Coordinates of C-alpha atoms and ligand atoms in Angstrom, one line a residue:
M231 CA 96.9 -33.4 239.1
H232 CA 95.0 -33.1 235.7
G233 CA 96.8 -34.2 232.4
R234 CA 99.4 -36.7 234.6
T235 CA 99.9 -39.5 232.4
Y236 CA 102.0 -42.5 234.3
T237 CA 105.8 -42.4 232.7
A238 CA 104.3 -46.6 232.1
D239 CA 101.8 -44.7 229.4
A240 CA 104.4 -42.1 228.2
A241 CA 104.1 -43.1 224.6
P242 CA 107.1 -41.6 221.8
G243 CA 105.6 -38.4 219.8
E244 CA 103.6 -37.3 222.7
T245 CA 103.9 -34.2 224.7
V246 CA 102.8 -35.3 228.3
T247 CA 103.6 -34.3 232.2
V248 CA 104.2 -36.9 234.1
A249 CA 105.1 -36.5 238.3
G250 CA 107.0 -38.5 240.7
W251 CA 109.9 -38.8 242.6
L252 CA 113.6 -38.4 241.5
H253 CA 115.3 -41.4 241.4
E254 CA 118.4 -40.4 240.7
T255 CA 120.3 -38.0 239.1
R256 CA 123.5 -38.9 236.6
D257 CA 125.4 -35.9 235.5
L258 CA 127.6 -36.1 233.0
G259 CA 128.9 -32.9 232.0
G260 CA 127.4 -31.5 229.4
I261 CA 124.3 -33.6 228.6
A262 CA 122.3 -34.9 232.5
F263 CA 119.6 -37.2 232.6
L264 CA 117.0 -37.5 236.1
I265 CA 114.9 -40.5 236.2
L266 CA 111.9 -40.3 237.5
R267 CA 109.7 -43.5 239.4
D268 CA 105.8 -42.7 239.5
K269 CA 103.3 -46.1 240.9
R270 CA 103.6 -47.3 237.3
G271 CA 107.1 -47.2 236.9
R272 CA 110.6 -44.9 235.6
I273 CA 111.4 -42.5 233.1
Q274 CA 114.4 -40.8 231.7
V275 CA 114.3 -36.9 231.4
K276 CA 117.1 -35.3 229.6
L277 CA 118.6 -32.2 230.4
E278 CA 120.9 -30.6 227.6
K279 CA 123.1 -27.9 229.1
D280 CA 123.9 -25.6 225.9
G281 CA 120.5 -26.5 224.1
M282 CA 118.2 -25.7 227.0
D283 CA 117.0 -23.2 228.9
D284 CA 119.1 -22.7 232.0
A285 CA 116.5 -21.8 234.5
L286 CA 115.1 -24.7 233.7
V287 CA 118.4 -27.4 233.7
E288 CA 119.4 -25.8 236.6
T289 CA 115.7 -26.6 238.6
G290 CA 116.5 -30.7 237.4
L291 CA 119.8 -30.7 238.9
D292 CA 119.7 -28.7 241.7
A293 CA 116.8 -31.0 242.9
H294 CA 117.9 -33.3 246.0
R295 CA 116.9 -37.1 244.8
E296 CA 113.2 -38.1 246.3
S297 CA 112.2 -34.8 245.7
V298 CA 108.9 -34.6 243.8
L299 CA 108.9 -33.2 240.4
R300 CA 106.5 -32.0 237.8
V301 CA 108.5 -32.7 234.1
E302 CA 106.1 -31.3 230.8
G303 CA 107.9 -31.9 227.9
D304 CA 108.4 -34.3 224.6
V305 CA 108.3 -38.5 224.3
E306 CA 111.0 -39.6 222.2
E307 CA 112.6 -42.8 221.5
E308 CA 116.1 -43.7 223.0
P309 CA 117.2 -47.0 222.7
R310 CA 120.1 -46.1 225.3
A311 CA 117.6 -44.8 228.1
P312 CA 116.5 -47.7 230.7
T313 CA 113.2 -47.9 229.3
G314 CA 113.8 -47.0 225.8
V315 CA 111.8 -43.6 225.9
E316 CA 112.7 -40.6 227.5
I317 CA 111.6 -37.3 227.5
V318 CA 112.4 -33.7 226.6
P319 CA 111.4 -31.4 229.0
T320 CA 110.0 -27.6 228.6
A321 CA 109.2 -27.5 231.9
I322 CA 110.4 -28.7 234.6
E323 CA 108.6 -28.0 238.6
V324 CA 109.7 -28.9 242.1
V325 CA 106.4 -30.1 244.4
A326 CA 107.7 -31.4 247.4
A327 CA 111.2 -30.6 247.6
A328 CA 113.1 -33.5 249.8
D329 CA 115.9 -33.0 252.1
P330 CA 119.8 -33.7 251.0
E331 CA 120.1 -36.5 253.7
L332 CA 117.7 -39.0 253.8
P333 CA 117.5 -41.3 256.6
L334 CA 116.6 -44.2 254.9
D335 CA 118.0 -45.2 250.9
P336 CA 115.0 -46.2 248.5
S337 CA 117.3 -47.2 245.3
G338 CA 118.2 -49.9 248.3
K339 CA 121.6 -49.4 247.2
V340 CA 122.5 -48.6 250.6
D341 CA 120.9 -51.5 253.3
A342 CA 119.0 -50.4 256.0
E343 CA 117.8 -52.7 259.2
L344 CA 114.3 -53.4 259.6
P345 CA 113.7 -51.0 263.1
T346 CA 115.0 -47.8 260.5
R347 CA 113.1 -49.1 258.1
L348 CA 109.6 -49.8 259.7
D349 CA 110.7 -45.3 261.2
N350 CA 110.7 -44.6 257.6
R351 CA 108.3 -47.1 256.1
T352 CA 107.2 -43.7 253.7
L353 CA 110.6 -43.9 252.1
D354 CA 110.4 -47.7 252.7
L355 CA 107.4 -48.5 250.7
R356 CA 109.3 -47.1 247.7
K357 CA 111.4 -50.1 247.4
P358 CA 109.5 -51.9 244.7
E359 CA 110.2 -55.1 246.8
V360 CA 109.0 -53.6 250.3
Q361 CA 105.7 -51.9 247.8
A362 CA 105.6 -55.3 245.8
I363 CA 104.6 -57.5 249.3
F364 CA 101.5 -55.0 249.8
R365 CA 100.5 -55.0 246.5
I366 CA 99.9 -58.5 247.2
R367 CA 98.3 -58.6 250.3
S368 CA 95.8 -56.3 248.6
A369 CA 95.9 -58.4 245.5
V370 CA 94.9 -61.7 249.2
Q371 CA 92.4 -59.5 250.8
R372 CA 90.1 -59.2 247.6
A373 CA 90.4 -62.4 246.6
V374 CA 89.4 -64.0 250.3
R375 CA 86.7 -61.4 250.0
E376 CA 85.2 -63.2 246.8
A377 CA 85.9 -66.4 248.3
F378 CA 84.1 -65.8 250.6
R379 CA 81.2 -64.3 248.7
E380 CA 81.5 -67.4 246.5
H381 CA 80.9 -69.2 249.9
D382 CA 77.7 -67.2 250.3
A383 CA 79.1 -65.6 253.8
T384 CA 78.3 -61.7 254.4
E385 CA 80.7 -59.7 255.8
I386 CA 80.4 -58.5 259.2
N387 CA 82.4 -55.9 261.2
T388 CA 82.2 -56.7 265.0
P389 CA 83.4 -54.8 268.1
K390 CA 87.0 -54.2 268.6
I391 CA 86.6 -52.2 272.7
V392 CA 84.7 -55.2 274.3
A393 CA 83.9 -56.2 277.9
T394 CA 85.6 -59.8 277.5
G395 CA 88.3 -61.6 276.6
T396 CA 88.3 -65.1 275.0
E397 CA 91.1 -66.0 274.4
G398 CA 92.6 -66.7 277.7
G399 CA 92.7 -64.2 280.2
T400 CA 96.7 -63.0 280.0
E401 CA 96.5 -62.0 276.4
L402 CA 93.9 -58.9 276.9
F403 CA 95.1 -55.2 276.9
P404 CA 93.1 -53.5 279.0
V405 CA 91.4 -50.2 277.9
S406 CA 89.5 -47.1 280.1
Y407 CA 86.2 -46.8 278.7
F408 CA 84.5 -44.2 280.5
G409 CA 86.2 -44.7 283.8
E410 CA 85.0 -48.8 283.4
E411 CA 87.1 -51.1 282.7
A412 CA 87.2 -52.2 278.9
F413 CA 89.3 -54.4 276.8
M414 CA 91.0 -54.8 273.3
N415 CA 89.2 -57.5 271.4
Q416 CA 91.5 -60.7 271.0
S417 CA 89.0 -62.3 268.7
P418 CA 85.2 -61.4 266.4
Q419 CA 84.7 -65.4 268.0
L420 CA 81.7 -64.4 270.1
F421 CA 80.2 -62.7 267.7
K422 CA 81.0 -64.0 265.1
Q423 CA 79.0 -67.1 266.3
L424 CA 76.0 -64.6 267.4
L425 CA 76.0 -63.4 263.8
A426 CA 75.5 -67.6 262.8
G427 CA 73.2 -68.3 264.9
S428 CA 70.7 -64.9 263.7
N429 CA 69.6 -65.1 259.9
L430 CA 72.5 -64.2 258.4
E431 CA 74.0 -67.8 258.5
R432 CA 77.6 -67.3 257.3
V433 CA 79.6 -64.3 257.8
F434 CA 83.1 -63.3 257.4
E435 CA 85.2 -60.5 258.8
I436 CA 89.0 -58.1 257.7
G437 CA 89.7 -56.8 260.6
P438 CA 91.8 -56.5 263.8
I439 CA 92.6 -58.8 266.7
F440 CA 94.8 -57.8 269.9
R441 CA 96.7 -60.1 271.3
A442 CA 99.4 -58.6 275.0
E443 CA 101.5 -61.5 274.2
E444 CA 105.4 -61.0 276.2
H445 CA 107.5 -62.2 273.4
N446 CA 108.6 -60.8 270.6
T447 CA 109.3 -63.5 267.7
P448 CA 109.5 -63.3 263.8
R449 CA 105.7 -65.1 263.9
H450 CA 103.7 -63.1 266.5
L451 CA 102.6 -59.8 266.8
N452 CA 100.5 -57.4 269.5
E453 CA 98.3 -56.5 266.7
A454 CA 97.2 -58.9 264.0
T455 CA 94.6 -59.0 261.0
S456 CA 92.4 -61.8 261.4
I457 CA 90.4 -63.8 258.7
D458 CA 87.4 -65.2 260.3
F459 CA 85.0 -67.6 259.0
E460 CA 81.5 -68.8 260.7
G461 CA 79.5 -70.7 258.9
A462 CA 75.6 -72.1 260.5
F463 CA 74.5 -76.0 259.6
C464 CA 78.6 -76.3 258.7
D465 CA 80.6 -79.3 261.0
H466 CA 84.3 -79.0 261.3
T467 CA 84.8 -80.6 258.2
E468 CA 83.0 -78.3 255.9
A469 CA 84.8 -75.5 258.1
M470 CA 87.9 -77.0 256.4
D471 CA 86.5 -76.9 253.2
V472 CA 86.1 -73.4 253.2
A473 CA 89.4 -72.7 255.0
E474 CA 91.0 -74.7 252.0
A475 CA 89.1 -72.7 249.7
V476 CA 90.4 -68.9 250.6
T477 CA 93.4 -70.1 250.9
T478 CA 93.5 -71.5 247.7
A479 CA 91.6 -68.7 246.5
A480 CA 94.7 -66.0 247.7
Y481 CA 97.3 -68.4 245.6
E482 CA 95.5 -68.0 242.9
A483 CA 94.9 -64.9 243.0
V484 CA 98.9 -63.8 243.3
A485 CA 99.5 -66.2 240.1
D486 CA 96.7 -64.6 238.3
D487 CA 97.3 -61.1 238.6
C488 CA 100.9 -60.2 240.3
A489 CA 103.3 -61.3 238.1
D490 CA 105.0 -58.5 238.1
E491 CA 105.4 -58.4 241.9
L492 CA 106.5 -62.1 241.9
E493 CA 109.1 -61.0 239.9
T494 CA 110.1 -58.6 241.9
L495 CA 110.2 -60.8 244.7
G496 CA 112.3 -63.3 242.9
L497 CA 109.7 -65.7 243.5
A498 CA 108.8 -65.9 239.7
D499 CA 109.5 -69.8 239.1
E500 CA 109.0 -71.0 242.4
F501 CA 105.8 -69.4 243.3
A502 CA 102.8 -72.6 243.2
V503 CA 99.0 -72.4 243.7
P504 CA 98.6 -75.2 246.0
D505 CA 96.9 -77.8 244.1
G506 CA 94.2 -80.9 245.0
E507 CA 93.6 -81.3 248.9
F508 CA 95.4 -80.2 252.2
P509 CA 96.3 -83.5 253.8
R510 CA 93.7 -84.2 257.5
L511 CA 95.7 -85.7 260.0
S512 CA 94.7 -86.5 263.1
Y513 CA 96.5 -84.8 266.4
R514 CA 97.2 -88.5 267.1
D515 CA 98.6 -88.9 263.3
A516 CA 100.4 -85.7 263.6
L517 CA 102.4 -86.9 267.2
D518 CA 103.1 -90.4 265.2
R519 CA 104.7 -88.7 262.9
V520 CA 106.9 -86.9 264.9
N521 CA 107.6 -89.3 267.5
A522 CA 108.3 -92.1 264.6
T523 CA 111.3 -88.9 263.1
G524 CA 112.7 -89.8 267.3
E525 CA 114.5 -86.0 266.7
L526 CA 112.7 -84.9 269.8
D527 CA 114.0 -85.5 273.4
E528 CA 111.2 -86.2 274.3
H529 CA 107.9 -88.7 272.4
L530 CA 104.9 -86.4 272.6
V531 CA 102.2 -87.7 274.0
W532 CA 98.3 -87.1 274.7
G533 CA 97.6 -83.7 275.7
D534 CA 100.8 -81.9 274.4
D535 CA 100.5 -79.1 272.3
L536 CA 102.9 -79.2 269.3
S537 CA 105.9 -77.0 270.5
T538 CA 107.9 -74.6 267.2
E539 CA 110.2 -78.1 266.9
A540 CA 107.6 -80.2 266.5
E541 CA 105.3 -77.9 263.8
H542 CA 108.8 -77.7 261.8
I543 CA 109.4 -80.8 262.0
L544 CA 105.8 -82.2 260.8
G545 CA 106.0 -79.3 258.4
R546 CA 108.6 -81.0 256.9
E547 CA 107.6 -84.3 256.7
V548 CA 104.4 -83.0 254.9
G549 CA 106.2 -80.7 253.0
E550 CA 102.4 -78.5 252.1
H551 CA 99.5 -77.5 253.6
Y552 CA 98.1 -79.3 256.0
F553 CA 95.3 -79.9 259.0
V554 CA 95.9 -81.2 262.1
A555 CA 91.9 -82.1 263.0
D556 CA 90.6 -84.3 266.4
W557 CA 92.4 -82.3 269.0
P558 CA 92.4 -83.2 273.0
S559 CA 89.1 -81.7 274.6
E560 CA 91.4 -80.4 277.0
V561 CA 93.5 -78.4 274.9
K562 CA 90.8 -76.3 273.3
P563 CA 89.2 -73.5 274.3
F564 CA 85.4 -73.7 276.0
Y565 CA 83.4 -73.0 272.8
I566 CA 85.3 -75.8 271.1
K567 CA 82.1 -78.9 271.0
D568 CA 83.6 -82.5 271.5
H569 CA 83.0 -85.1 269.0
D570 CA 79.6 -86.9 269.8
D571 CA 81.7 -90.1 270.6
D572 CA 84.2 -89.4 272.4
E573 CA 84.0 -86.3 275.2
E574 CA 88.1 -86.7 274.9
T575 CA 88.9 -85.7 271.9
S576 CA 87.3 -82.1 270.1
T577 CA 86.5 -81.4 266.6
G578 CA 89.4 -78.4 266.7
F579 CA 91.5 -78.4 263.8
D580 CA 94.4 -76.5 263.2
M581 CA 95.3 -75.5 259.6
M582 CA 99.1 -75.6 259.4
H583 CA 102.0 -74.4 256.4
P584 CA 105.0 -76.6 256.5
R585 CA 106.8 -73.6 258.3
M586 CA 103.5 -72.2 261.3
E587 CA 99.6 -72.5 262.0
L588 CA 97.9 -70.5 260.0
V589 CA 94.7 -71.2 260.8
S590 CA 92.6 -72.6 264.0
G591 CA 88.5 -73.3 264.3
G592 CA 86.3 -75.9 265.1
Q593 CA 82.7 -76.9 265.3
R594 CA 81.1 -75.0 268.3
E595 CA 79.5 -76.0 271.0
H596 CA 75.7 -74.8 270.6
R597 CA 73.8 -76.7 272.8
Y598 CA 73.0 -74.5 276.0
D599 CA 73.6 -76.8 279.2
R600 CA 77.0 -78.2 277.8
L601 CA 78.1 -74.3 277.0
I602 CA 77.6 -73.1 280.6
E603 CA 79.4 -76.3 281.3
G604 CA 82.3 -75.5 279.7
F605 CA 82.9 -71.9 280.6
E606 CA 82.9 -73.1 284.0
Q607 CA 85.5 -75.8 283.5
Q608 CA 87.9 -73.1 282.2
G609 CA 87.3 -71.0 284.8
L610 CA 85.2 -68.4 283.2
D611 CA 81.9 -66.5 284.6
P612 CA 79.6 -67.3 282.4
E613 CA 77.5 -64.4 283.9
E614 CA 80.0 -62.1 282.1
F615 CA 79.4 -63.7 279.0
G616 CA 75.5 -63.5 279.2
Y617 CA 75.4 -61.1 276.4
Y618 CA 76.8 -64.4 274.6
T619 CA 75.4 -67.3 276.2
E620 CA 71.6 -66.2 276.5
M621 CA 71.3 -66.3 273.2
F622 CA 72.0 -70.0 272.9
R623 CA 68.4 -70.3 274.7
Y624 CA 66.6 -68.8 271.6
G625 CA 67.4 -70.7 268.8
V626 CA 71.4 -70.9 267.4
P627 CA 71.7 -73.8 265.5
P628 CA 75.0 -76.2 265.1
H629 CA 77.8 -73.8 263.6
A630 CA 82.0 -73.9 262.6
G631 CA 84.5 -71.8 261.5
W632 CA 87.9 -70.9 261.8
G633 CA 90.0 -67.5 262.0
M634 CA 93.1 -67.1 260.1
G635 CA 96.1 -64.9 260.8
A636 CA 96.2 -62.4 257.2
E637 CA 100.5 -61.8 258.1
R638 CA 101.0 -65.3 258.5
L639 CA 99.1 -66.1 255.3
L640 CA 101.7 -63.7 253.6
V641 CA 104.8 -64.4 255.4
T642 CA 103.9 -68.5 254.3
M643 CA 103.4 -67.4 250.6
L644 CA 106.1 -65.2 249.6
D645 CA 108.8 -66.6 252.2
L646 CA 109.3 -63.5 254.1
D647 CA 112.2 -64.3 256.9
N648 CA 109.9 -61.7 260.0
I649 CA 106.0 -61.5 260.2
R650 CA 107.2 -57.4 260.7
E651 CA 107.4 -57.1 256.7
A652 CA 104.0 -58.1 256.0
V653 CA 102.9 -55.0 258.5
L654 CA 102.6 -51.6 257.0
F655 CA 103.0 -49.9 260.7
P656 CA 103.5 -53.5 263.3
R657 CA 102.4 -53.0 266.5
D658 CA 105.6 -55.7 268.7
R659 CA 106.8 -55.1 272.0
Q660 CA 109.2 -52.1 271.0
R661 CA 106.7 -50.3 268.6
L662 CA 103.6 -48.6 268.9
S663 CA 104.7 -45.6 266.2
P664 CA 104.2 -45.0 263.6
Ligands
AMO936 P1 93.8 -68.4 267.2 O1 94.1 -67.5 268.9 O2 94.5 -69.5 267.3 O3 91.9 -68.7 267.5 O4 94.0 -67.5 266.7 C1 93.9 -67.1 264.9 C2 94.7 -67.6 263.8 O5 95.2 -66.1 264.1 C3 96.1 -66.1 263.7 N1 97.2 -65.1 264.8 C4 98.3 -64.8 265.4 N2 98.7 -63.7 264.2 C5 100.0 -63.0 264.7 N3 100.1 -62.7 265.5 C6 99.6 -63.2 266.5 N4 99.8 -62.8 268.2 C7 98.3 -63.9 266.3 N5 97.4 -64.7 267.5 C8 96.7 -65.2 266.2 C9 97.2 -67.1 263.9 C10 96.4 -68.0 263.7 O6 96.6 -69.5 263.6 N6 88.4 -67.0 267.7 C11 90.0 -68.3 267.4 C12 89.7 -69.0 266.1 C13 88.1 -69.3 265.8 O7 88.2 -70.9 266.4 O8 87.4 -69.4 264.8 C14 91.3 -68.0 267.2 O9 91.5 -66.8 267.2 O10 97.3 -67.9 262.3

């Protein structure tokens, strides 16, 4: 709309055209106020029933909440108005009318359950606290891209329809690909490794991953956004350095650029950028710390995965972001390399927030013979992965990397209850549209 002014920029003495949603109508009898809301704020529009054109007053008063209005008029100072200024209109046009009955109240006066909110996401996003999450999500993605650029990584985009899965056979979504069975990719794992093995060396991707997980939990999605890194000539400790730097950069950007959004979410005082290095525990240390609390019915032993309960105990004990490294080889996937001096222990690591796991990664097995053995040990047919394994015969250097769940980063950063709060249109067991 040419010549449109944001409500936040309307200054006393100016004649402006603003456009936005009718947030509220306050009819006081002889005088009425329309509160108009746009991307940048709100402004009061004054209607005087006696002193103004009848048709103009009628248009304003007849409009239903959440209708889109275009208002032309003079901006005047008015200390009693919510923002200290008001518009005295010379023209009001209904650009897009809203029905009188709304499925959701964007003013937030009436609470709605999450399913109703997700069904009507456009209206839900008109609430400042919901919008703040996605403005922060955008700032996080920008900061992550910038942090990778500083680490000399090239942004890549890999296929999402693939012939084979990598993260365990049961969690694949099949699709029909011209009559052949194909799958939605669970991770860019093999592709990012192939690209680290090219002259690109250091690569990153922010893209969707698909997991046909049956369980419905506050931290699992069936379509998530993965932030992936892979670096040639990196070992697992250097990969951990990059994960730590990217996470910290995301927090810093939010602290620097999203003060209003944090305020809206009630986090202005408590938001803290991680300072310093994240503690690096070995898997063995992690077991000992959990067992020492005596809180689990049964002691954890070598080879156990860390249950949700164990993760919570450990999170409380450590109290900040931390790594768990040197996992048992048997727990980690075939592409993770074992330590050279101890084949029982892998270079696999997780990066944790006290509430949940954010990252998995490790150094990769780049030796052709060992890689083929790894496939066989995991019950996978190496021939099906020929497009991947064959490249390891032509000079793929040692490399390491990781994947981080973008939604989990947001959920833990903003202390949200449910991972669905950090996705515009979540995919879960119950939800395939919108
Ligand atoms: P992993 O399967 O552990 O590792 O996934 C990495 C990170 O992605 C996020 N994540 C999810 N978030 C929400 N819903 C899900 N269903 C979901 N699944 C995963 C988590 C998790 O820590 N290829 C390896 C990574 C690598 O080694 O580079 C992988 O995919 O935050």
